[in-house]
XYZ file of C-alpha atoms in Angstrom:
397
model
C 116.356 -47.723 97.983
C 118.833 -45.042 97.420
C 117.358 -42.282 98.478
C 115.485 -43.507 101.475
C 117.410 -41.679 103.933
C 117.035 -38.029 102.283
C 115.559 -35.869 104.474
C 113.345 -32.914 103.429
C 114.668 -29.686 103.885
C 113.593 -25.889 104.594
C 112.812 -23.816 101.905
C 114.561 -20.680 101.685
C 112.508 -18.204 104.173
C 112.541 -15.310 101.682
C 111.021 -17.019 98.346
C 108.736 -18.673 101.079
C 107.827 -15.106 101.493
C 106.920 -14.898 97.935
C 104.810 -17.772 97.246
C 102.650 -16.778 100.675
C 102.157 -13.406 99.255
C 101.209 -15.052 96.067
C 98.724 -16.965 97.748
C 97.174 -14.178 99.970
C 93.766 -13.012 98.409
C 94.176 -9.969 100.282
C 93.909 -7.048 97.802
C 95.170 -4.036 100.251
C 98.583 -6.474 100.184
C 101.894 -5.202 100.538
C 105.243 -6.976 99.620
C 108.509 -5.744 101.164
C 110.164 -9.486 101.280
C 111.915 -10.196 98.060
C 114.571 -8.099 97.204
C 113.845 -6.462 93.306
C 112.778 -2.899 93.082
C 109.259 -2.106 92.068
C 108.143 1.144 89.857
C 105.056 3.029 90.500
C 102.702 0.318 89.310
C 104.109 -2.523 91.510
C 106.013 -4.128 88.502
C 109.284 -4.489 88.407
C 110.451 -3.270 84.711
C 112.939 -3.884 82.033
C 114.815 -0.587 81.686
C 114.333 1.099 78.464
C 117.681 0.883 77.966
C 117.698 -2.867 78.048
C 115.273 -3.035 75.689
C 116.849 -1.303 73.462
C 120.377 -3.424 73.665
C 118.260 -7.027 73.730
C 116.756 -5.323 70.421
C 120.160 -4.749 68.443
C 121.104 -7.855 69.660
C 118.484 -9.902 68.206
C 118.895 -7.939 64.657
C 122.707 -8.092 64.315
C 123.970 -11.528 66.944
C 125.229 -14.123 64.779
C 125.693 -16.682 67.317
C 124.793 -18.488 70.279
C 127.962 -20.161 70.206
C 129.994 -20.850 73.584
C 131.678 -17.230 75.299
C 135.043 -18.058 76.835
C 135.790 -19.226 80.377
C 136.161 -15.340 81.424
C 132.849 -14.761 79.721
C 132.412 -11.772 76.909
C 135.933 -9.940 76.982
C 133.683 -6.819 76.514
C 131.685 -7.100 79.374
C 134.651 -7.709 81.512
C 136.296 -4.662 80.432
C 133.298 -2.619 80.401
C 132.043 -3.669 84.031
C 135.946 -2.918 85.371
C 135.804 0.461 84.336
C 132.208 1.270 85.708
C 133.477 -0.230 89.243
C 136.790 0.843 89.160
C 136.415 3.611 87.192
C 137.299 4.786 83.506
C 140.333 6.380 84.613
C 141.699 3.957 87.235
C 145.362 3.145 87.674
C 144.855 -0.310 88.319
C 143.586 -0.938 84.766
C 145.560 1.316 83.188
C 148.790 -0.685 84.442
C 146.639 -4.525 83.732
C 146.664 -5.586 87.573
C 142.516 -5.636 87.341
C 140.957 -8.343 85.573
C 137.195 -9.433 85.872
C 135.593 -12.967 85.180
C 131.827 -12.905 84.323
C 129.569 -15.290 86.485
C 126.125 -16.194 86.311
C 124.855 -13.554 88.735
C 126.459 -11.655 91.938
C 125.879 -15.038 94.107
C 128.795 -16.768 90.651
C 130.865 -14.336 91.473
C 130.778 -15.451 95.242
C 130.457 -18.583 94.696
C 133.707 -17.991 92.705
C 135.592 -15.995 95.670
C 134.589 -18.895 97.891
C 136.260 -21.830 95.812
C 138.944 -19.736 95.031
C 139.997 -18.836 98.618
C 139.567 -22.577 99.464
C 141.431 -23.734 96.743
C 144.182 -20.875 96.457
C 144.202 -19.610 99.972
C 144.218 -22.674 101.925
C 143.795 -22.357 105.665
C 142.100 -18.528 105.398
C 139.333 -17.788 107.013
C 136.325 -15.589 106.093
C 134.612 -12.718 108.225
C 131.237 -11.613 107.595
C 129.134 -8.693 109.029
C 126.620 -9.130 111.508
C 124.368 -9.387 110.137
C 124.797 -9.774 106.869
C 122.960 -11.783 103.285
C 121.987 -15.452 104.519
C 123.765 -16.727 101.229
C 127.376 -15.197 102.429
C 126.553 -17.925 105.612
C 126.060 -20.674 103.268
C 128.368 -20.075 100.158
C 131.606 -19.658 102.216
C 130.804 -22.608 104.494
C 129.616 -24.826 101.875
C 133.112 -23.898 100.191
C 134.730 -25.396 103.846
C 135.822 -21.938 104.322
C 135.443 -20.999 108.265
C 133.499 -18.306 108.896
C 133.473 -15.617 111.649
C 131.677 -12.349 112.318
C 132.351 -8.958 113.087
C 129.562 -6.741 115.315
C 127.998 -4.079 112.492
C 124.475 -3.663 113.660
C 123.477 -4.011 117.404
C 120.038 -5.154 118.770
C 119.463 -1.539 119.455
C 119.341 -0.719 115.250
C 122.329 0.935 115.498
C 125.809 0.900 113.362
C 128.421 -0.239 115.468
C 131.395 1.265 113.801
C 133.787 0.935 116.517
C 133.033 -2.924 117.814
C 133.639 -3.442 113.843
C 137.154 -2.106 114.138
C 138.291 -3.755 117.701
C 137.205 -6.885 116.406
C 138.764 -6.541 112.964
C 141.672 -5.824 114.891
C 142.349 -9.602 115.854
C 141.534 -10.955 112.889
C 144.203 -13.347 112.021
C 146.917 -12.012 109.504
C 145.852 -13.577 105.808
C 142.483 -13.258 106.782
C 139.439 -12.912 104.423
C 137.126 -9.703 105.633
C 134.038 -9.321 103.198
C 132.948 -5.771 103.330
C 129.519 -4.442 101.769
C 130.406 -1.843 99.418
C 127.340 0.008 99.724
C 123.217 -0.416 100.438
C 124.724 -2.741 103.121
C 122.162 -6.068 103.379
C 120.003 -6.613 105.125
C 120.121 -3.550 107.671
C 120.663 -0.221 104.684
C 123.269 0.721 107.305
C 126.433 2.000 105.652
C 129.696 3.132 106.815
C 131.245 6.602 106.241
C 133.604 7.969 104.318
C 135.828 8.430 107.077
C 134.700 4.804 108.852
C 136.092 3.218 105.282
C 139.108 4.887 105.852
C 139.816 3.618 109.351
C 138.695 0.140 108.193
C 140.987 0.091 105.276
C 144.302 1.350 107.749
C 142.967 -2.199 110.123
C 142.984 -4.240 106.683
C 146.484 -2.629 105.937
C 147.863 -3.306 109.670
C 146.503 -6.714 109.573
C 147.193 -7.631 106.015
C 143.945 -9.205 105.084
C 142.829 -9.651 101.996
C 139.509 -7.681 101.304
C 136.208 -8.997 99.593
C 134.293 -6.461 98.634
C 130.572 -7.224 97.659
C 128.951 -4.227 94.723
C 125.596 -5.706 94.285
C 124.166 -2.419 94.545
C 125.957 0.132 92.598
C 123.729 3.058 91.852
C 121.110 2.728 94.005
C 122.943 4.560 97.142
C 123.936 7.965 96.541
C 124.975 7.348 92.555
C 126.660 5.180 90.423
C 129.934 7.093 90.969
C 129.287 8.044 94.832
C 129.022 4.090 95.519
C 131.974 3.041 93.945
C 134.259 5.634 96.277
C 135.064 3.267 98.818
C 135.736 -0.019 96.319
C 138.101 2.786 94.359
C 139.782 3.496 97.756
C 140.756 0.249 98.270
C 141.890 -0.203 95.017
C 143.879 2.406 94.934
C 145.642 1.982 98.546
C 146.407 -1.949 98.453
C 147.939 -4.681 96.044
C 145.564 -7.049 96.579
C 141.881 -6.738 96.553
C 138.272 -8.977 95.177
C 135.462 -7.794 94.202
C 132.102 -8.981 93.348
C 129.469 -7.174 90.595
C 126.242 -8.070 89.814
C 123.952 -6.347 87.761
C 120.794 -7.827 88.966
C 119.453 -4.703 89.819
C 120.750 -1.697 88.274
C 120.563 -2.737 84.832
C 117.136 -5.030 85.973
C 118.193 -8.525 85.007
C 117.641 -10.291 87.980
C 116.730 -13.444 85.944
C 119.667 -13.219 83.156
C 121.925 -13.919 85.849
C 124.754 -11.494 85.055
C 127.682 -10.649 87.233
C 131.343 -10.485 87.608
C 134.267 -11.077 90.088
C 137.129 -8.953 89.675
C 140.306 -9.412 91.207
C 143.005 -6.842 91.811
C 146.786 -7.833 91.605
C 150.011 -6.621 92.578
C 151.356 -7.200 89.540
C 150.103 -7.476 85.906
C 151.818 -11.054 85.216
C 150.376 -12.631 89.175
C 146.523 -11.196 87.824
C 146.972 -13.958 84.989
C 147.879 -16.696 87.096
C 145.026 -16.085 89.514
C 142.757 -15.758 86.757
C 144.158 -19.321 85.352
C 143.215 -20.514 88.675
C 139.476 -18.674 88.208
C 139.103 -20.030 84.230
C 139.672 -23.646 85.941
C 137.534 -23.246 88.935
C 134.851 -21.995 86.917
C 134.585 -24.616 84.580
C 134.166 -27.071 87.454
C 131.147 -24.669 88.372
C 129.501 -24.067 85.156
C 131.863 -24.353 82.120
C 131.141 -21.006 80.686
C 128.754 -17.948 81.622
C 125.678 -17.518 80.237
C 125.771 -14.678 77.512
C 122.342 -13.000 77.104
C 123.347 -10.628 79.676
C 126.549 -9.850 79.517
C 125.824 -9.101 75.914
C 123.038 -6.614 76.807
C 125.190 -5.265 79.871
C 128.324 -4.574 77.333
C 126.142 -3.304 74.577
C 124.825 -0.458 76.576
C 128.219 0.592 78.054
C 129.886 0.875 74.918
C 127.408 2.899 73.558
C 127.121 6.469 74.555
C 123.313 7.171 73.777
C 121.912 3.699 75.268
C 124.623 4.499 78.671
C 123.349 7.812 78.977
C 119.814 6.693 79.229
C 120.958 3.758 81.795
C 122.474 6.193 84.014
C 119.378 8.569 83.498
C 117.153 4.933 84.268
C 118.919 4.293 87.372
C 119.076 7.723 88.845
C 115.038 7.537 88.591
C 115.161 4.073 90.372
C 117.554 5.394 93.149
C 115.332 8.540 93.718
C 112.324 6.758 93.698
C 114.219 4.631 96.627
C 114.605 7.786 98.641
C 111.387 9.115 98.645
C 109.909 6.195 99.537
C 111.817 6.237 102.627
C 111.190 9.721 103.038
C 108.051 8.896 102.503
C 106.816 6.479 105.050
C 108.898 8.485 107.771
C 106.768 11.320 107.188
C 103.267 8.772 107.227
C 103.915 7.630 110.942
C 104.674 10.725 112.132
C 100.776 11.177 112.637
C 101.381 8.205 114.671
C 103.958 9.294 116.846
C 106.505 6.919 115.315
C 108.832 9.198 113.534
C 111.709 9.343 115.425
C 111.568 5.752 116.105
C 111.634 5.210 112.424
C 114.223 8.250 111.433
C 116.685 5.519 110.485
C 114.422 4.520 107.564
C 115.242 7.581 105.573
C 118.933 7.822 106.760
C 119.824 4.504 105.176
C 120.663 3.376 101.568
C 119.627 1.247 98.865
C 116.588 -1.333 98.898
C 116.890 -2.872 102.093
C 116.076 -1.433 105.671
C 116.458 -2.908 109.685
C 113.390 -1.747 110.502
C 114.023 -2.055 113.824
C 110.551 -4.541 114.604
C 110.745 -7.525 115.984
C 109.755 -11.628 114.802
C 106.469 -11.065 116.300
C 105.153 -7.460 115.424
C 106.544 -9.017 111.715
C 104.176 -11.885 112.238
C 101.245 -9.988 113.184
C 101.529 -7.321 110.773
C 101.804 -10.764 108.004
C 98.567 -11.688 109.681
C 96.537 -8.716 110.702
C 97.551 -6.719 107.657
C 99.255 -9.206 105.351
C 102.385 -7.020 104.893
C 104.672 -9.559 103.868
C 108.766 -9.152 105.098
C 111.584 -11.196 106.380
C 111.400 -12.091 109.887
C 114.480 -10.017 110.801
C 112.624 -6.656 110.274
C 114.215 -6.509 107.205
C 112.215 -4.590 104.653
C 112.793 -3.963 100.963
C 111.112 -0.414 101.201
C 112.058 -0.537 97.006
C 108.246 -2.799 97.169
C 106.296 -0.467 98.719
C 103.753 1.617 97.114
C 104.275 5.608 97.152
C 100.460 5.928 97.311
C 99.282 3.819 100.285
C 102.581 4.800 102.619
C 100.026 6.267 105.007
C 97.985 2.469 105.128
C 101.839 0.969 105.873
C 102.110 2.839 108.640
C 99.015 2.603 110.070
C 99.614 -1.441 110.366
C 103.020 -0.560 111.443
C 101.380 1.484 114.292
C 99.052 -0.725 114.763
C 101.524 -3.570 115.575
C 103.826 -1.135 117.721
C 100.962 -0.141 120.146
């Protein structure tokens, strides 16, 4: 028998998460496990916006016919100027270039066969922590991977244990950097601490991956790309991964990008040879759907406007909730141990609790998150933040 020997596997812990909280008859539930946002009524929507694009495109596509190996040209100039901005110098002189992939996790997928194939002998350093997929992806591409301290068992952003270390990273080096709503802890670094991390990528020449899976839901579409546009800007080489999942809502359409920064206009082709040929070893062409959707609604003014108007809501809607459910356990004492909830960005948050006060809050009150601590406070409800943090309490006593 051939596959006699196959051994069944783990699932993966978070959409474990999801079919548990499926299956929990619990009405008073609460999911903060998978990582989508969530409007008022616990659904997580289809911007209007979207809607709207997905609407012209079903009255005026006239094909379902095969998008190139870089995916819809329009999308990939559309998505370069949202991340690197309208006005940037890089695309204005052609040394920017962006390749759609299906979905953020493509686009490193991408990164990771191109460094292995293109950069042979480079290594990769990660945050710690950091996503569980980074882990797999670059080691499953037989990159080697190594960490750099960012969050400390006491909750806290380690900025300067990030910089010593990043200090001996071998020269030629890969350093993947969260460009904002860092995951899993909502920690992110400072204007200033982007600086000093972009001088140690400078001194040490390595080459910079810099995951935007979050754009917009920080402190603004245009406040989260500062530090990707800094980078840009300051060095001739530089990656960068997109994904649309959640600011445009289409988690399941699988629409993203890797863009790659050159020193010169005539190298970006050659590397994106390189990308056209790796990706058709991966998955021929991109989906469209999209891409198509995505690129519809940035080349139109009206349907933009309302995007950015969409997004906005979602981001505020972030922030209160975090405001939120600081202010509910202060009755309980538990403010200040929390404070760091409403000082960090984007969906995710280190709460700061431990395996086991996760595991009885799962069982006593059947609030569902990862085992880490890590929360996605973009699931909880505005209107029972006070029952949250009564089970929080409860578990902290």
């Amino acid at each position: 028998m051939h596959f006699s020997a196959i051994e069944r596997v783990p699932g993966d812990p978070i959409l474990g998460l999801m079919e548990a909280y499926a299956n929990d008859s619990n009405q008073h539930k609460f999911d903060l496990g998978v990582g989508v946002f969530k409007d008022a009524q616990g659904l997580t929507p289809i911007p209007a916006a979207v809607k709207l694009a997905e609407q012209r495109l079903l009255d005026t596509q006239q094909s379902k016919s095969y998008v190139g190996g870089h995916g819809d040209p329009d999308f990939g100039r559309l998505i370069a100027e949202l991340v690197l901005g309208s006005d940037s110098s890089v695309l204005a002189s052609k040394r920017a270039g962006a390749s759609q992939t299906p979905g953020g996790t493509g686009a490193l997928r991408l990164a990771a066969e191109f460094i292995a194939h293109c950069l042979p002998g480079r290594g990769i350093w990660l945050s710690d922590p950091t996503w569980p997929i980074h882990e797999t992806i670059f080691a499953g591409a037989g990159l080697k991977v190594s960490h750099y301290p960012y969050v400390g068992t006491d909750n806290r952003l380690n900025v300067s244990a990030m910089l010593t270390t990043l200090e001996s990273v071998p020269k030629g080096d890969v350093v993947l950097l969260h460009a904002c709503c860092h995951n899993p802890t909502g920690f992110d670094l400072a204007q200033d601490d982007w600086r000093a991390v972009l001088e140690v990528v400078r001194r040490r020449e390595l080459l910079p991956l810099i995951d935007f899976a979050y754009q917009g839901f920080g402190d603004g579409l245009e406040e989260d790309a500062w530090a990707v546009r800094l980078f840009a800007s300051e060095l001739p080489e530089l990656l960068i991964t997109s994904s649309c999942s959640k600011n445009f809502g289409l988690y399941r359409d699988r629409t993203g990008a890797l863009l790659v920064c050159s020193h010169e206009a005539e190298k970006l082709q050659d590397v994106r040879s390189q990308l056209a040929l790796l990706a058709r070893n991966l998955w021929s062409t991109p989906p469209d759907h999209g891409a198509a959707v995505v690129a519809q609604i940035l080349g139109d003014a009206a349907l933009k406007q309302l995007w950015v108007e969409e997004v906005e809501a979602m981001r505020q809607r972030i922030a209160q909730l975090r405001v939120g459910l600081v202010e509910a356990l202060a009755p309980h004492g538990l403010s200040d141990r929390f404070a760091h909830i409403a000082t960090q960005r984007g969906m995710f948050s280190y709460t700061g609790l431990s395996p086991e006060q996760v595991k009885q809050l799962r069982e006593r009150h059947s609030v569902y998150m990862v085992g880490t601590g890590r929360a996605n406070i973009a699931g909880a409800d505005a209107t029972r933040l006070g029952a949250l943090a009564a089970a929080i309490a409860d578990v902290c006593r």
